[in-house]
mmCIF file of C-alpha atoms in Angstrom:
data_model
loop_
_atom_site.group_PDB
_atom_site.id
_atom_site.type_symbol
_atom_site.label_atom_id
_atom_site.label_comp_id
_atom_site.label_asym_id
_atom_site.label_seq_id
_atom_site.Cartn_x
_atom_site.Cartn_y
_atom_site.Cartn_z
ATOM 1 C CA UNK A 1 24.128 -47.551 -6.241
ATOM 2 C CA UNK A 2 22.428 -44.680 -7.959
ATOM 3 C CA UNK A 3 21.336 -41.893 -5.711
ATOM 4 C CA UNK A 4 18.201 -39.872 -6.305
ATOM 5 C CA UNK A 5 20.312 -36.867 -7.251
ATOM 6 C CA UNK A 6 22.158 -38.797 -9.952
ATOM 7 C CA UNK A 7 18.905 -40.098 -11.438
ATOM 8 C CA UNK A 8 17.402 -36.604 -11.364
ATOM 9 C CA UNK A 9 20.463 -35.151 -13.079
ATOM 10 C CA UNK A 10 20.353 -37.716 -15.896
ATOM 11 C CA UNK A 11 16.612 -37.188 -16.378
ATOM 12 C CA UNK A 12 17.197 -33.421 -16.291
ATOM 13 C CA UNK A 13 19.735 -33.712 -19.102
ATOM 14 C CA UNK A 14 17.340 -35.833 -21.184
ATOM 15 C CA UNK A 15 14.085 -33.948 -20.474
ATOM 16 C CA UNK A 16 14.833 -30.472 -19.097
ATOM 17 C CA UNK A 17 11.305 -29.101 -19.572
ATOM 18 C CA UNK A 18 9.589 -31.997 -17.789
ATOM 19 C CA UNK A 19 12.006 -32.012 -14.861
ATOM 20 C CA UNK A 20 12.507 -28.262 -14.396
ATOM 21 C CA UNK A 21 10.260 -26.105 -16.583
ATOM 22 C CA UNK A 22 6.932 -27.801 -15.912
ATOM 23 C CA UNK A 23 7.298 -27.881 -12.092
ATOM 24 C CA UNK A 24 8.460 -24.257 -12.145
ATOM 25 C CA UNK A 25 5.433 -23.121 -14.158
ATOM 26 C CA UNK A 26 3.123 -25.192 -11.925
ATOM 27 C CA UNK A 27 4.481 -23.438 -8.816
ATOM 28 C CA UNK A 28 3.972 -20.010 -10.428
ATOM 29 C CA UNK A 29 0.362 -20.782 -11.422
ATOM 30 C CA UNK A 30 -0.461 -22.356 -8.043
ATOM 31 C CA UNK A 31 1.077 -19.361 -6.266
ATOM 32 C CA UNK A 32 -1.145 -16.953 -8.165
ATOM 33 C CA UNK A 33 -4.231 -18.941 -7.138
ATOM 34 C CA UNK A 34 -3.090 -18.961 -3.505
ATOM 35 C CA UNK A 35 -2.226 -15.246 -3.386
ATOM 36 C CA UNK A 36 -5.390 -13.987 -5.112
ATOM 37 C CA UNK A 37 -7.666 -14.459 -2.058
ATOM 38 C CA UNK A 38 -5.007 -12.957 0.205
ATOM 39 C CA UNK A 39 -4.906 -9.740 -1.810
ATOM 40 C CA UNK A 40 -8.710 -9.691 -2.030
ATOM 41 C CA UNK A 41 -8.880 -9.640 1.782
ATOM 42 C CA UNK A 42 -6.670 -6.568 1.806
ATOM 43 C CA UNK A 43 -8.970 -4.617 -0.515
ATOM 44 C CA UNK A 44 -12.130 -5.822 1.249
ATOM 45 C CA UNK A 45 -10.776 -4.496 4.551
ATOM 46 C CA UNK A 46 -10.074 -1.129 2.893
ATOM 47 C CA UNK A 47 -13.592 -1.054 1.413
ATOM 48 C CA UNK A 48 -15.093 -1.570 4.863
ATOM 49 C CA UNK A 49 -13.344 1.589 6.099
ATOM 50 C CA UNK A 50 -14.412 3.712 3.133
ATOM 51 C CA UNK A 51 -18.130 4.053 2.629
ATOM 52 C CA UNK A 52 -20.367 6.151 0.440
ATOM 53 C CA UNK A 53 -22.001 9.208 1.981
ATOM 54 C CA UNK A 54 -25.766 9.389 2.242
ATOM 55 C CA UNK A 55 -27.618 12.355 0.759
ATOM 56 C CA UNK A 56 -28.196 13.861 4.229
ATOM 57 C CA UNK A 57 -24.493 13.683 5.099
ATOM 58 C CA UNK A 58 -23.580 15.187 1.747
ATOM 59 C CA UNK A 59 -25.962 18.114 2.267
ATOM 60 C CA UNK A 60 -24.594 18.748 5.780
ATOM 61 C CA UNK A 61 -21.035 18.879 4.444
ATOM 62 C CA UNK A 62 -22.012 21.325 1.737
ATOM 63 C CA UNK A 63 -23.854 23.598 4.179
ATOM 64 C CA UNK A 64 -21.026 23.746 6.683
ATOM 65 C CA UNK A 65 -18.389 24.594 4.057
ATOM 66 C CA UNK A 66 -17.487 28.270 3.963
ATOM 67 C CA UNK A 67 -17.696 30.271 0.754
ATOM 68 C CA UNK A 68 -14.314 30.820 -0.880
ATOM 69 C CA UNK A 69 -13.401 33.948 -2.800
ATOM 70 C CA UNK A 70 -10.057 33.808 -4.613
ATOM 71 C CA UNK A 71 -9.129 37.451 -3.980
ATOM 72 C CA UNK A 72 -10.087 37.206 -0.326
ATOM 73 C CA UNK A 73 -8.006 34.034 0.096
ATOM 74 C CA UNK A 74 -5.049 35.660 -1.652
ATOM 75 C CA UNK A 75 -5.102 38.685 0.642
ATOM 76 C CA UNK A 76 -5.626 36.519 3.723
ATOM 77 C CA UNK A 77 -2.568 34.401 2.869
ATOM 78 C CA UNK A 78 -0.506 37.424 1.804
ATOM 79 C CA UNK A 79 -1.212 39.075 5.162
ATOM 80 C CA UNK A 80 0.315 36.217 7.143
ATOM 81 C CA UNK A 81 3.762 36.817 8.587
ATOM 82 C CA UNK A 82 5.781 33.938 7.117
ATOM 83 C CA UNK A 83 9.199 35.188 8.245
ATOM 84 C CA UNK A 84 8.546 35.030 11.982
ATOM 85 C CA UNK A 85 8.371 31.349 12.895
ATOM 86 C CA UNK A 86 9.960 28.961 15.347
ATOM 87 C CA UNK A 87 10.914 25.360 14.703
ATOM 88 C CA UNK A 88 9.352 22.916 17.179
ATOM 89 C CA UNK A 89 10.208 19.254 17.640
ATOM 90 C CA UNK A 90 7.458 16.713 17.235
ATOM 91 C CA UNK A 91 6.904 14.588 20.326
ATOM 92 C CA UNK A 92 8.050 11.026 19.628
ATOM 93 C CA UNK A 93 6.152 7.894 20.530
ATOM 94 C CA UNK A 94 7.499 5.846 23.467
ATOM 95 C CA UNK A 95 10.380 3.672 22.307
ATOM 96 C CA UNK A 96 10.803 5.553 19.025
ATOM 97 C CA UNK A 97 14.265 6.883 18.184
ATOM 98 C CA UNK A 98 14.269 10.672 18.587
ATOM 99 C CA UNK A 99 17.257 11.205 16.280
ATOM 100 C CA UNK A 100 19.260 13.243 18.811
ATOM 101 C CA UNK A 101 22.905 12.212 18.925
#
Protein backbone atom coordinates (compact mmCIF):
# COMPACT_ATOMS: atom_id res chain seq x y z
CA UNK A 1 0.00 0.00 0.00
CA UNK A 2 1.57 3.19 -1.22
CA UNK A 3 0.47 6.29 0.57
CA UNK A 4 0.09 9.63 -1.14
CA UNK A 5 3.15 10.92 0.70
CA UNK A 6 5.33 8.09 -0.59
CA UNK A 7 4.19 8.65 -4.17
CA UNK A 8 4.78 12.40 -3.85
CA UNK A 9 8.27 11.81 -2.46
CA UNK A 10 9.24 9.51 -5.33
CA UNK A 11 7.85 11.94 -7.90
CA UNK A 12 9.65 14.78 -6.10
CA UNK A 13 12.95 12.93 -6.41
CA UNK A 14 12.36 12.30 -10.13
CA UNK A 15 10.90 15.69 -11.11
CA UNK A 16 11.70 18.30 -8.45
CA UNK A 17 10.76 21.33 -10.57
CA UNK A 18 7.34 19.98 -11.56
CA UNK A 19 6.43 18.89 -8.04
CA UNK A 20 7.90 21.79 -6.05
CA UNK A 21 9.23 24.64 -8.19
CA UNK A 22 6.28 25.08 -10.53
CA UNK A 23 3.60 25.12 -7.78
CA UNK A 24 5.74 27.51 -5.75
CA UNK A 25 6.11 29.95 -8.66
CA UNK A 26 2.38 29.64 -9.43
CA UNK A 27 1.51 30.62 -5.84
CA UNK A 28 3.86 33.64 -6.01
CA UNK A 29 2.37 34.87 -9.31
CA UNK A 30 -1.22 34.27 -8.17
CA UNK A 31 -0.49 36.08 -4.90
CA UNK A 32 0.74 39.15 -6.75
CA UNK A 33 -2.47 39.24 -8.80
CA UNK A 34 -4.58 38.89 -5.65
CA UNK A 35 -2.68 41.54 -3.66
CA UNK A 36 -2.54 44.17 -6.42
CA UNK A 37 -6.21 45.26 -6.05
CA UNK A 38 -5.87 45.25 -2.27
CA UNK A 39 -2.99 47.73 -2.38
CA UNK A 40 -4.81 49.81 -4.99
CA UNK A 41 -7.71 50.25 -2.55
CA UNK A 42 -5.30 51.62 0.02
CA UNK A 43 -3.98 54.32 -2.32
CA UNK A 44 -7.45 55.16 -3.65
CA UNK A 45 -8.64 55.80 -0.09
CA UNK A 46 -5.65 58.10 0.48
CA UNK A 47 -6.38 59.96 -2.78
CA UNK A 48 -9.94 60.62 -1.65
CA UNK A 49 -8.64 62.41 1.45
CA UNK A 50 -6.12 64.52 -0.45
CA UNK A 51 -7.56 66.79 -3.09
CA UNK A 52 -6.25 69.58 -5.25
CA UNK A 53 -6.99 73.15 -4.19
CA UNK A 54 -9.10 75.36 -6.41
CA UNK A 55 -7.75 78.73 -7.54
CA UNK A 56 -10.01 80.58 -5.07
CA UNK A 57 -8.78 78.49 -2.13
CA UNK A 58 -5.18 78.98 -3.22
CA UNK A 59 -5.62 82.77 -3.37
CA UNK A 60 -7.25 82.83 0.09
CA UNK A 61 -4.32 80.91 1.58
CA UNK A 62 -1.82 83.27 0.02
CA UNK A 63 -3.67 86.36 1.26
CA UNK A 64 -3.98 85.15 4.83
CA UNK A 65 -0.29 84.22 5.11
CA UNK A 66 1.78 86.79 6.97
CA UNK A 67 4.88 88.32 5.43
CA UNK A 68 8.10 86.82 6.75
CA UNK A 69 11.30 88.79 7.20
CA UNK A 70 14.35 86.71 8.14
CA UNK A 71 15.87 89.30 10.48
CA UNK A 72 12.55 89.91 12.19
CA UNK A 73 12.02 86.16 12.69
CA UNK A 74 15.55 85.77 14.05
CA UNK A 75 15.07 88.51 16.63
CA UNK A 76 11.61 87.23 17.55
CA UNK A 77 12.98 83.73 18.22
CA UNK A 78 16.10 85.06 19.95
CA UNK A 79 13.92 87.09 22.32
CA UNK A 80 12.07 84.03 23.60
CA UNK A 81 13.06 82.77 27.03
CA UNK A 82 14.03 79.15 26.33
CA UNK A 83 15.51 78.43 29.77
CA UNK A 84 12.32 78.95 31.77
CA UNK A 85 10.03 76.04 30.93
CA UNK A 86 8.06 73.38 32.74
CA UNK A 87 7.56 69.80 31.63
CA UNK A 88 3.89 68.80 31.37
CA UNK A 89 2.48 65.31 30.91
CA UNK A 90 0.29 64.64 27.93
CA UNK A 91 -3.18 63.41 28.85
CA UNK A 92 -3.53 59.76 27.85
CA UNK A 93 -6.49 58.24 26.07
CA UNK A 94 -8.81 56.03 28.17
CA UNK A 95 -7.32 52.56 28.49
CA UNK A 96 -3.89 53.64 27.27
CA UNK A 97 -0.89 52.81 29.46
CA UNK A 98 0.38 56.00 31.10
CA UNK A 99 3.89 54.64 31.71
CA UNK A 100 3.90 55.46 35.44
CA UNK A 101 5.31 52.63 37.53
